[in-house]
Coordinates of C-alpha atoms and ligand atoms in Angstrom, one line a residue:
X1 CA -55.8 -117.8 54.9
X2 CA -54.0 -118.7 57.9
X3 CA -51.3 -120.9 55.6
X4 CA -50.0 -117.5 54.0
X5 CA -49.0 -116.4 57.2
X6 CA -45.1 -117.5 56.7
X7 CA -45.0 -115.9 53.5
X8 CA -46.9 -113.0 54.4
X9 CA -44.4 -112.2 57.1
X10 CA -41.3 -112.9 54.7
X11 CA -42.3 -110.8 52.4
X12 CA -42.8 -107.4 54.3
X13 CA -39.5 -108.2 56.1
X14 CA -38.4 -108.2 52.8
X15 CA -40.1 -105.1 51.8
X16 CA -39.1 -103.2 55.1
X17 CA -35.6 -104.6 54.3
X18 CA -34.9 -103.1 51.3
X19 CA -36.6 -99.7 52.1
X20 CA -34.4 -99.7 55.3
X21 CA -31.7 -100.5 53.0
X22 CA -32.4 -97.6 50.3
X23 CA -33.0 -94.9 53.4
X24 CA -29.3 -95.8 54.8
X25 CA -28.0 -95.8 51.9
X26 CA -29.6 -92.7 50.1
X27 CA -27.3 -89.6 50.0
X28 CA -29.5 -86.7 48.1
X29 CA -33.4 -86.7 47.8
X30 CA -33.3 -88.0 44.1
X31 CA -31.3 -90.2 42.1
X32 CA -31.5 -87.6 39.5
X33 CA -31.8 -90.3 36.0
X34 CA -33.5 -88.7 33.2
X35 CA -36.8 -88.7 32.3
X36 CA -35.9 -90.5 29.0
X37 CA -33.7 -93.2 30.9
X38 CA -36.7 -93.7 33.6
X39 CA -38.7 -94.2 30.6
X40 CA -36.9 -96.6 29.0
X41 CA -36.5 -98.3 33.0
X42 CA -40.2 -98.4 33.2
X43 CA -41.3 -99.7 29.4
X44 CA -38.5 -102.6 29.5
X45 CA -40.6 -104.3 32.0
X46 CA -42.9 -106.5 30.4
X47 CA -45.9 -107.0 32.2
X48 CA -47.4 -109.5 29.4
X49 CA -45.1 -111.8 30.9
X50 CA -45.5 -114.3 32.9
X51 CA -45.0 -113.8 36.5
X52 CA -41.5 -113.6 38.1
X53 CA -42.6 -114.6 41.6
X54 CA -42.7 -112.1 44.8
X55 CA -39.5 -112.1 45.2
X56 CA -38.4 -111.5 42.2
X57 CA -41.1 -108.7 41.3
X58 CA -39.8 -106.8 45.0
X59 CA -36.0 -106.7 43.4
X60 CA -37.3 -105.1 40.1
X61 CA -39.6 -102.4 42.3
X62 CA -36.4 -101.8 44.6
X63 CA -34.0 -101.5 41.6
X64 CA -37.1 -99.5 39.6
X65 CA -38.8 -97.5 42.1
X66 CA -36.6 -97.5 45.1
X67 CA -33.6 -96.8 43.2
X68 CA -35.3 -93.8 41.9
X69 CA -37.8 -92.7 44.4
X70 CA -37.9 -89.0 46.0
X71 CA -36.9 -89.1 49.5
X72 CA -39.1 -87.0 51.7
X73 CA -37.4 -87.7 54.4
X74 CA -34.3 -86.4 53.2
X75 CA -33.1 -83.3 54.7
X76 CA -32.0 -81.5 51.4
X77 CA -36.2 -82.2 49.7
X78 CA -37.7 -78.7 50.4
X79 CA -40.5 -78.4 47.4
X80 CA -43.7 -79.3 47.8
X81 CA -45.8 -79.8 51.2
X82 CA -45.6 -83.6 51.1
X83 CA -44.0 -84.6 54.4
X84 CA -41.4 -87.7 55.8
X85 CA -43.6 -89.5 57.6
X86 CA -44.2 -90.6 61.4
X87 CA -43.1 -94.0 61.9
X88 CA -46.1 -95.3 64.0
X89 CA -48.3 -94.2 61.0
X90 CA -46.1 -96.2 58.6
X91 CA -46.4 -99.3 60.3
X92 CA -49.9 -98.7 60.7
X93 CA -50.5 -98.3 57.0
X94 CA -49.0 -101.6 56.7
X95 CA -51.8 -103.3 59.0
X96 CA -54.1 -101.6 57.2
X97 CA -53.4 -102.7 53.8
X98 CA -53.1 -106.3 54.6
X99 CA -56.4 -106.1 56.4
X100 CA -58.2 -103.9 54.0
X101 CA -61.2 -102.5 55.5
X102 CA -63.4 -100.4 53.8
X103 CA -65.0 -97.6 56.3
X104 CA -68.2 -97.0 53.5
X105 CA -69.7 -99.5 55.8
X106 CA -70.2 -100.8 59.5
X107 CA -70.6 -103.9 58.4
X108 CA -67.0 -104.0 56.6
X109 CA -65.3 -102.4 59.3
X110 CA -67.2 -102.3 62.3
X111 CA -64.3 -101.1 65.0
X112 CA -62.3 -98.9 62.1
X113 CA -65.7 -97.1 61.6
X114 CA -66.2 -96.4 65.4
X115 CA -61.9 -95.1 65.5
X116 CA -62.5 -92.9 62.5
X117 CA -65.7 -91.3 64.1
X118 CA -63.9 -90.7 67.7
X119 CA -61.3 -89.1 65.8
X120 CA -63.3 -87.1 63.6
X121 CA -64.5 -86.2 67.0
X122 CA -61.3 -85.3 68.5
X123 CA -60.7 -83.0 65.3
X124 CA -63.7 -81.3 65.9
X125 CA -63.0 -80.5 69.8
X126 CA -59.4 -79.2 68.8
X127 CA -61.2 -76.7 65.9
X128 CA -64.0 -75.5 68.7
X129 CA -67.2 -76.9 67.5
X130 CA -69.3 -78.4 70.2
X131 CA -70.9 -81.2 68.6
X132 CA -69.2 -81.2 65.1
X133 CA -69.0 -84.1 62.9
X134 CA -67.4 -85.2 59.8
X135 CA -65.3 -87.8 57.5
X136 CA -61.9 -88.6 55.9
X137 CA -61.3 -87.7 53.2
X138 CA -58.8 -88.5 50.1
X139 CA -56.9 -85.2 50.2
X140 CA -57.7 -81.7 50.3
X141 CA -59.1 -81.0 46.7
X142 CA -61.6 -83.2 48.0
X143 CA -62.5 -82.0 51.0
X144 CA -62.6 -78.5 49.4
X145 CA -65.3 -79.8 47.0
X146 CA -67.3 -81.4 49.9
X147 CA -67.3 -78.8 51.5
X148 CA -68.1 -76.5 48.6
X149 CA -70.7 -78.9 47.9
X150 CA -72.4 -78.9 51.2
X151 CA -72.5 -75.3 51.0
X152 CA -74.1 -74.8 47.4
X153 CA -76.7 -77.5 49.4
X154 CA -77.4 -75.3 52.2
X155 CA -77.5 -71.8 50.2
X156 CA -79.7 -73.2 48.0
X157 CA -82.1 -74.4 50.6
X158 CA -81.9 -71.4 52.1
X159 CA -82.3 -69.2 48.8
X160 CA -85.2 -71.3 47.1
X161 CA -86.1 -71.3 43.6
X162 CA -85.1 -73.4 40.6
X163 CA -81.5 -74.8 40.7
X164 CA -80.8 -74.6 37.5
X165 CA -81.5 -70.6 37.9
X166 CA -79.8 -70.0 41.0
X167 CA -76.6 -71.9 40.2
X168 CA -75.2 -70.0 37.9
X169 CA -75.7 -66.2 39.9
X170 CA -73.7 -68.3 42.7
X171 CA -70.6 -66.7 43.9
X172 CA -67.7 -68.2 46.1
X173 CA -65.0 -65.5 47.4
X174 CA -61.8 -66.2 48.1
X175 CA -58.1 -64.4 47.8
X176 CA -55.9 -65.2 44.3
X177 CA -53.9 -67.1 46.9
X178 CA -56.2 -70.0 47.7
X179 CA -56.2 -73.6 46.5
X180 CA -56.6 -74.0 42.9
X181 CA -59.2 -76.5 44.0
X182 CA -61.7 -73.9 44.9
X183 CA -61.8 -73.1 41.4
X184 CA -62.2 -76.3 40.0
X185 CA -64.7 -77.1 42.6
X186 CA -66.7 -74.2 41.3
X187 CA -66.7 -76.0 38.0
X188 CA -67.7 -79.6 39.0
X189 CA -70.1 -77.7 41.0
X190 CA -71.7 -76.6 38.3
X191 CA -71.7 -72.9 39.2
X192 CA -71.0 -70.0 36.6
X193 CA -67.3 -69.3 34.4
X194 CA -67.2 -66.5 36.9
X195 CA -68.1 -67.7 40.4
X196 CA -64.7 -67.4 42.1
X197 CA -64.6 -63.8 42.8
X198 CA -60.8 -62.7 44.0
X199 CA -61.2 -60.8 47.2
X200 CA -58.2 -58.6 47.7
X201 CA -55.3 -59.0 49.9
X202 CA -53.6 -57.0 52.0
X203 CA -50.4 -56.7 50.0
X204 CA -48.7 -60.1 52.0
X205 CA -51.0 -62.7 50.4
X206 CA -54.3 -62.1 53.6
X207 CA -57.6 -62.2 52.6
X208 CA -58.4 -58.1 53.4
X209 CA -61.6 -58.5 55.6
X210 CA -63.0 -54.7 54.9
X211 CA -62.1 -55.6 51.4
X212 CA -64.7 -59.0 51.9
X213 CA -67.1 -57.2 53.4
X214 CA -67.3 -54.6 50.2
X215 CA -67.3 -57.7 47.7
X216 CA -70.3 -59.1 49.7
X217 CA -72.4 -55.8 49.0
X218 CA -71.2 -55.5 45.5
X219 CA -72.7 -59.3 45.3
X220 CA -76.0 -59.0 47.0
X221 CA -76.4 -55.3 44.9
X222 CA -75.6 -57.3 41.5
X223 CA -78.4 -59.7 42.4
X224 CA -76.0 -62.1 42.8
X225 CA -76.0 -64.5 46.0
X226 CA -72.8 -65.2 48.0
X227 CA -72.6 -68.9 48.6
X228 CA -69.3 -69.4 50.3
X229 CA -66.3 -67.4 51.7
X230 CA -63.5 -69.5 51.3
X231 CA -60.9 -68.7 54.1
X232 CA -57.1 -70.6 53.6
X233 CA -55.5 -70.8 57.1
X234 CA -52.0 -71.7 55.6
X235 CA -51.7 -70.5 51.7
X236 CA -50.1 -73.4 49.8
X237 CA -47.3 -70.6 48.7
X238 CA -46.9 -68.2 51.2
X239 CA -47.5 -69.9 54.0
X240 CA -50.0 -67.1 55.3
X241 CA -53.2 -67.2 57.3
X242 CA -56.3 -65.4 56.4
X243 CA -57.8 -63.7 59.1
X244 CA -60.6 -65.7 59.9
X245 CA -62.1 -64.1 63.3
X246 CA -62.6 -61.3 61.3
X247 CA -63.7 -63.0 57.9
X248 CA -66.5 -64.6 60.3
X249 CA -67.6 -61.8 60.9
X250 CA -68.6 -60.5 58.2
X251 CA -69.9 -64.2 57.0
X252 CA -72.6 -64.0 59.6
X253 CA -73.5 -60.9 59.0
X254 CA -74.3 -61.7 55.4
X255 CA -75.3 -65.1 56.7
X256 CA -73.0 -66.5 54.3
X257 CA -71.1 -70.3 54.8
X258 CA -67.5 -70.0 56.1
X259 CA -65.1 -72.1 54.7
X260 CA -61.7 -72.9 56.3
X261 CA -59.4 -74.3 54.0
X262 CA -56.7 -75.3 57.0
X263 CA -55.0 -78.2 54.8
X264 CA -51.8 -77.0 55.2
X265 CA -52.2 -75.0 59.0
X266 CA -54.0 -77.9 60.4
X267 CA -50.7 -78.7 62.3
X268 CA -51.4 -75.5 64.7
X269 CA -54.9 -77.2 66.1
X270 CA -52.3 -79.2 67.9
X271 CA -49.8 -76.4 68.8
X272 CA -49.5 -74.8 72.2
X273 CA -47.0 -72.4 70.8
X274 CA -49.0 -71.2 67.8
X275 CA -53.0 -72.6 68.0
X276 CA -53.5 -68.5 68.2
X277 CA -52.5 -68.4 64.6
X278 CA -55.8 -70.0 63.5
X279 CA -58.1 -68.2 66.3
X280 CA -62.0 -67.9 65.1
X281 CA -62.1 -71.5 63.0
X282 CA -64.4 -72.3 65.2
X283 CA -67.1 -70.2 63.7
X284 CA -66.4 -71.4 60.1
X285 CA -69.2 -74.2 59.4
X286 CA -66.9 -76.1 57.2
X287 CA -63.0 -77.3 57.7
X288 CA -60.5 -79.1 55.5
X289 CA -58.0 -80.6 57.1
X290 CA -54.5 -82.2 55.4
X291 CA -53.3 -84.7 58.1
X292 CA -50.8 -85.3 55.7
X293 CA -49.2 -82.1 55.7
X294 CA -48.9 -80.9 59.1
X295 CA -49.4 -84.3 61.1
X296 CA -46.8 -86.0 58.9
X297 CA -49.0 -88.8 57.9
X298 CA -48.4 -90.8 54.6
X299 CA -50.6 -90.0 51.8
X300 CA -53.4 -90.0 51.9
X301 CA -54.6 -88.7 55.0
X302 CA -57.3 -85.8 55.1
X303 CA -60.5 -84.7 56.6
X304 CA -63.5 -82.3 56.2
X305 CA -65.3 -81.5 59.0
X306 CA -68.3 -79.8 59.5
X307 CA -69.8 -78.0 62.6
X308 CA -73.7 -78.6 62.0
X309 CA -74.0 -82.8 61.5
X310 CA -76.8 -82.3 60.0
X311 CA -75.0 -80.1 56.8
X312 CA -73.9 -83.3 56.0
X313 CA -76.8 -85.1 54.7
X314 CA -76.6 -83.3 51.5
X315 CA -74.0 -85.5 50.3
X316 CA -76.3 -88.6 51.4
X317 CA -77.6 -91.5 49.0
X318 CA -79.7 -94.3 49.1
X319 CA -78.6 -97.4 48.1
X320 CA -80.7 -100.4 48.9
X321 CA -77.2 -102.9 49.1
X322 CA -75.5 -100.3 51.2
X323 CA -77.7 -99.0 53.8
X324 CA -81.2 -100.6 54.2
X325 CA -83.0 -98.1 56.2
X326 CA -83.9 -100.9 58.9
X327 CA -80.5 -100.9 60.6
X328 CA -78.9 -98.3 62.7
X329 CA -75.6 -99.2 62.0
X330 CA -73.1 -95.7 61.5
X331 CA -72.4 -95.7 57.8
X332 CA -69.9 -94.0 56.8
X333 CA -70.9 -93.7 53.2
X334 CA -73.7 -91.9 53.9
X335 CA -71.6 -88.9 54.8
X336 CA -69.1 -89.4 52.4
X337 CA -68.2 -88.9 48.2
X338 CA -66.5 -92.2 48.1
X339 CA -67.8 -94.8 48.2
X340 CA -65.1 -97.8 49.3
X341 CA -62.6 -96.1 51.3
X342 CA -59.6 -96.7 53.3
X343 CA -59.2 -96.8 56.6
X344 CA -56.8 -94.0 57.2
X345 CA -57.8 -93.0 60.3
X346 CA -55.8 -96.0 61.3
X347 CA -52.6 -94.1 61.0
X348 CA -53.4 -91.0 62.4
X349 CA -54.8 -92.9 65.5
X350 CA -51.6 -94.9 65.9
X351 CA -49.5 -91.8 65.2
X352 CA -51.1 -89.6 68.4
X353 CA -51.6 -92.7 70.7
X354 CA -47.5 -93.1 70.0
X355 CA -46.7 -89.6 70.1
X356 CA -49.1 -88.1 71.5
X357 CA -50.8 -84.1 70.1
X358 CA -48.3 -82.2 71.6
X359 CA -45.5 -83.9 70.2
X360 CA -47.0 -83.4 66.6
X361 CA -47.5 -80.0 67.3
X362 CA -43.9 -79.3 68.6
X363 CA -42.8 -81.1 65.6
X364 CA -44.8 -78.3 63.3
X365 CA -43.5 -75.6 65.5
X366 CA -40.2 -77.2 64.8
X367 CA -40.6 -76.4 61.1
X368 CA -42.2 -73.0 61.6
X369 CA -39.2 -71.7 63.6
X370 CA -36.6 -73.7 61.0
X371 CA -38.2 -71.7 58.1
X372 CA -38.2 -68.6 60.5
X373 CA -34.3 -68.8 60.5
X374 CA -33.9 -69.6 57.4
X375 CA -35.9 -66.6 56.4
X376 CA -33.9 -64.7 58.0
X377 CA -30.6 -65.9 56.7
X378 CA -31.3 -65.2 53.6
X379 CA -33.0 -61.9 54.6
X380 CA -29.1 -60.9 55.5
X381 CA -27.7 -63.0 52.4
X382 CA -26.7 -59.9 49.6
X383 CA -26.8 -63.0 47.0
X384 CA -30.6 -63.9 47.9
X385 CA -33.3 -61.7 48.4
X386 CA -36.6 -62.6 50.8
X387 CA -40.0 -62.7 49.0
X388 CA -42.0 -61.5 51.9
X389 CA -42.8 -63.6 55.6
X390 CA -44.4 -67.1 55.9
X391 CA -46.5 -68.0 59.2
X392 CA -46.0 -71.2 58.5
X393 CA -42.9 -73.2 56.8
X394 CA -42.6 -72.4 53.6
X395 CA -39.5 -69.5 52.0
X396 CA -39.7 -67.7 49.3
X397 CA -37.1 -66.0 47.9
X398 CA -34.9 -65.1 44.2
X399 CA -31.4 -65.4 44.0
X400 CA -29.4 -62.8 42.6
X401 CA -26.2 -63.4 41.7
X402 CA -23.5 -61.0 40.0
X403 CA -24.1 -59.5 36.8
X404 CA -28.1 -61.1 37.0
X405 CA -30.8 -58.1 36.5
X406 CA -34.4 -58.6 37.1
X407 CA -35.4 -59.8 34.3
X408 CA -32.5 -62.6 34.2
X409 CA -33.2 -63.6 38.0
X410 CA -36.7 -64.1 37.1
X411 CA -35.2 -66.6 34.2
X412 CA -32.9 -68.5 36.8
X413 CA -36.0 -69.5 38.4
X414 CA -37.1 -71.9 36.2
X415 CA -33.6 -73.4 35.2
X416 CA -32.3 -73.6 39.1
X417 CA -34.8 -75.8 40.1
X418 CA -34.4 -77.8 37.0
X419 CA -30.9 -77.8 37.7
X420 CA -31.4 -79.3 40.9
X421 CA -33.6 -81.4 40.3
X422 CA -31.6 -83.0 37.5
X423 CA -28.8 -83.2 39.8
X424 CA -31.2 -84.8 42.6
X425 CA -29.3 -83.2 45.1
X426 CA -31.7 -80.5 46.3
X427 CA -35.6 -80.4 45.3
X428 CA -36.8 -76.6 45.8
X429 CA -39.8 -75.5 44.1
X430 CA -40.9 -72.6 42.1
X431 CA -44.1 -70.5 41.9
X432 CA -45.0 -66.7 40.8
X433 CA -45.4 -64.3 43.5
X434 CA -47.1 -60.5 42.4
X435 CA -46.0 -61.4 38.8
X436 CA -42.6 -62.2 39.1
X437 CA -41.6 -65.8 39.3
X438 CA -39.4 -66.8 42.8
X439 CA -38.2 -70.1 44.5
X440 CA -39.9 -71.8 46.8
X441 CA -38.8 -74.2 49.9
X442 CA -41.5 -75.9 52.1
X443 CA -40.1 -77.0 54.8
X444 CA -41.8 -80.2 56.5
X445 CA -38.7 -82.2 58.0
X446 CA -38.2 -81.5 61.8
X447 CA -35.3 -83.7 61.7
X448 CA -33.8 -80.6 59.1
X449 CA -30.9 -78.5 60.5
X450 CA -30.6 -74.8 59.6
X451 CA -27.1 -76.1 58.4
X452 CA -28.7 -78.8 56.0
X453 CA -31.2 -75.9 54.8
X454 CA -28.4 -73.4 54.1
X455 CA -26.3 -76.1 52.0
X456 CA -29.6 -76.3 49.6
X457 CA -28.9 -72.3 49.5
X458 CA -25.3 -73.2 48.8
X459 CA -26.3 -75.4 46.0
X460 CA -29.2 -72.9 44.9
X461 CA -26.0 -70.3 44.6
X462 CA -23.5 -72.2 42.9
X463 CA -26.5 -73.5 39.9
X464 CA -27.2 -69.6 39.7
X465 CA -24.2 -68.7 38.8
X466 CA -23.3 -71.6 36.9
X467 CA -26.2 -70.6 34.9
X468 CA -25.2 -67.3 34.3
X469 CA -21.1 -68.1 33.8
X470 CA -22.7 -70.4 30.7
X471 CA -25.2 -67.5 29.2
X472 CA -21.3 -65.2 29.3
X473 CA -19.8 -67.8 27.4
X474 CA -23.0 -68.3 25.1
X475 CA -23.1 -64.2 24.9
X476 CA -19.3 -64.6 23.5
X477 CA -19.4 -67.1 21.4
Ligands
PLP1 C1 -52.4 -78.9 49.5 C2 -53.6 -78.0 49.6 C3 -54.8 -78.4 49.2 C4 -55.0 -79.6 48.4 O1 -54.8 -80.7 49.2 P1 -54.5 -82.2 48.5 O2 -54.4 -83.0 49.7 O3 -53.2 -82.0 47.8 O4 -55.6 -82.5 47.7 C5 -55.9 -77.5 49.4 N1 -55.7 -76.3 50.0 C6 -54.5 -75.9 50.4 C7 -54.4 -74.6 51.1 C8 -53.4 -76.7 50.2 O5 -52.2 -76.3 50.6

């Protein structure tokens, strides 16, 4: 209604106010409270109450959730692969949600659903495929299971027979290094307790492609039928790249569906200095792509694109209220899991019509090189030690401070990130490489200096040997 207009206006230049008012303010990435006090912060709110009014209810979310939010954008947050976002995006999100389309249908969207096709397009033309065709998706766990699910589809078509006794001698190969989603895909899927089979690596976290061509036979000799190759074209840890030209390969050979799990190295389809990095995904038939890793959108902004349209229609349903069969209106639920769905398209349209594709892609390249030096800094760092080379941003590394062996390096893991993380001050992350446990930084900021990343080092050190000053004491008392 046109008469909420004034209030609709004062309230997100309230909202914008106090987020502008946390960011300047905001010194570390976390406020660092305890779990127990952010407990007691969240249940003192009583939501059986009557309501406090707008503005009211923003100064408790500000004090709450503002107050205690982790800052992405915050030079010193090097965990996870969620990413500061790109302003034009962020404004766009905010059209979105006061508009609040719904891209299942033309006829709740009409325009959005036309934007969201183009660039599903425009994806498809940067991967290779000729006339490839797709649809947004929630994140990359679901895009992986579309696209696993497509694939089951086609096999099956392909294979004939019963589907309850071809699903469970299905097999999907993939390294130990991919998604955990492919794994739980394989269960919703409703394939066998055994369907992911590992495909070795080279030793650096690669998919080894003589070593998928021998897993194929071993398949097709057991009697078994190989329904997907799951390539990752960024792993979520080491930030390596499978070698997909030559997994292709060996996919058509076998005639066997190629997936390319690009959620996190779906920044390079817009890099001139490092699209080479992800040559042959154009002869995968399936892509998941994380816009909001690599394009530094907000949550939640992902695709799966395909590079037959017509692989598509196994996901299709009829629905008499949602697409009568008369019209010839492009509905988007047709194609998709979901069936309401936002429009985030929206932001990812906004974000390359402001920037433009280069930009993002300088602005990944930005982060490759920063985790390049890094890398190297702590290659040369006798208190750190390198846990192998990342293509993309993320470093992984142990620290090793004085009097630490092995086995109590592998223990600081665990209890510097905590550290950290209780302090607010840094966010690293942790994750087990070859057995032995290591740190982790994924770096997503371009605005991060080599300085900013080498204080989080500084502050990695000094919690190390903090940790290890305490176990002396604890050893003489
Ligand atoms: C992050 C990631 C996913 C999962 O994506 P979500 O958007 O978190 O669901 C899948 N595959 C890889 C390689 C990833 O890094």
């Amino acid at each position: 209604m046109s008469s909420t207009v004034p209030e609709y206006t004062e309230l997100l230049g309230r909202a914008t106010g106090l987020v502008a008012s946390r960011v300047t303010s905001v010194t570390q990435p976390f406020s660092g409270a305890s779990r127990a006090e952010l407990q007691r912060l969240v249940d003192d709110v009583d939501l059986e109450a009557s309501g406090v009014g707008t503005a009211e209810a923003l100064r408790e979310v500000d004090e709450l959730f503002l107050e205690h939010a982790i800052w992405f954008h915050d030079a010193a947050y090097a965990a996870h692969l969620n990413c500061p976002v790109a302003l034009p995006a962020v404004a766009a999100e905010a059209i979105l949600a006061a508009v609040n389309p719904s891209v299942d249908t033309y006829d709740q969207s009409a325009v959005g659903t036309l934007m969201e096709r183009r660039l599903i397009d425009w994806t498809a033309a940067r991967i290779g495929f000729e006339h490839g065709d797709g649809v947004f998706t929630s994140g990359g766990t679901q895009s992986n299971l579309h696209a696993l699910l497509l694939a089951r589809e086609w096999t099956l078509a392909r294979h004939g027979g019963a589907r309850a006794e071809v699903l469970p001698r299905m097999n999907i190969l993939a390294t130990a290094s991919s998604h955990f989603s492919v794994e739980k895909s394989a269960l919703i899927l409703g394939l066998g307790d055994d369907a992911v089979v590992s495909v070795p690596d080279d030793g650096e976290g690669r998919m080894d492609a003589a070593a998928l061509a021998a897993s194929l036979g071993a398949i097709r000799a057991a009697g078994r039928i190989p329904m997907a190759v799951v390539a990752t074209a960024g792993t979520t840890d080491r930030g390596v790249i499978d070698p997909v030209a030559a997994i292709a390969e060996h996919c058509d050979a076998h005639g066997v569906w190629l997936h390319v799990d690009a959620a996190y190295g779906c920044g390079l389809l817009v890099s001139r200095r490092h699209r080479n990095l992800i040559a042959g995904v154009e002869r995968a038939r399936s892509v998941t792509v994380d816009f909001h890793k690599s394009f530094f959108q907000p949550v939640s902004s992902s695709a799966i694109i395909v590079r037959e349209p017509d692989d598509l229609r196994a996901a299709a349903w009829h629905a008499d209220y949602l697409n009568p069969l008369e019209n010839e209106e492009p509905n988007q639920v047709d194609k998709s899991l979901q069936t309401t769905r936002r429009f985030d398209a929206l932001k990812l349209w906004t974000t390359l019509r402001a920037l433009g594709a280069d930009r993002i892609g300088e602005m990944f390249d930005e982060v490759i090189e920063l985790a390049r030096v890094v890398g190297d800094e702590i290659a040369a760092d006798p208190e750190l030690e390198l846990v192998g080379r990342s293509q993309l941003s993320t470093v992984l590394f142990r620290v090793r401070p004085e009097g630490a062996d092995e086995q109590a390096q592998d223990a600081l893991v665990a209890q510097v990130r905590r550290v950290l993380f209780e302090s607010g001050r840094a966010l690293v992350a942790k994750t087990v490489i070859d057995g032995r446990p290591c740190l982790k930084l994924t770096l997503l900021n371009p605005e991060a200096s080599v300085s900013d990343i080498r204080h989080v080092l500084d502050l990695v050190k000094d919690a190390a040997a903090a940790l290890v000053d305490l176990r002396d004491v604890e050893v003489v008392a």
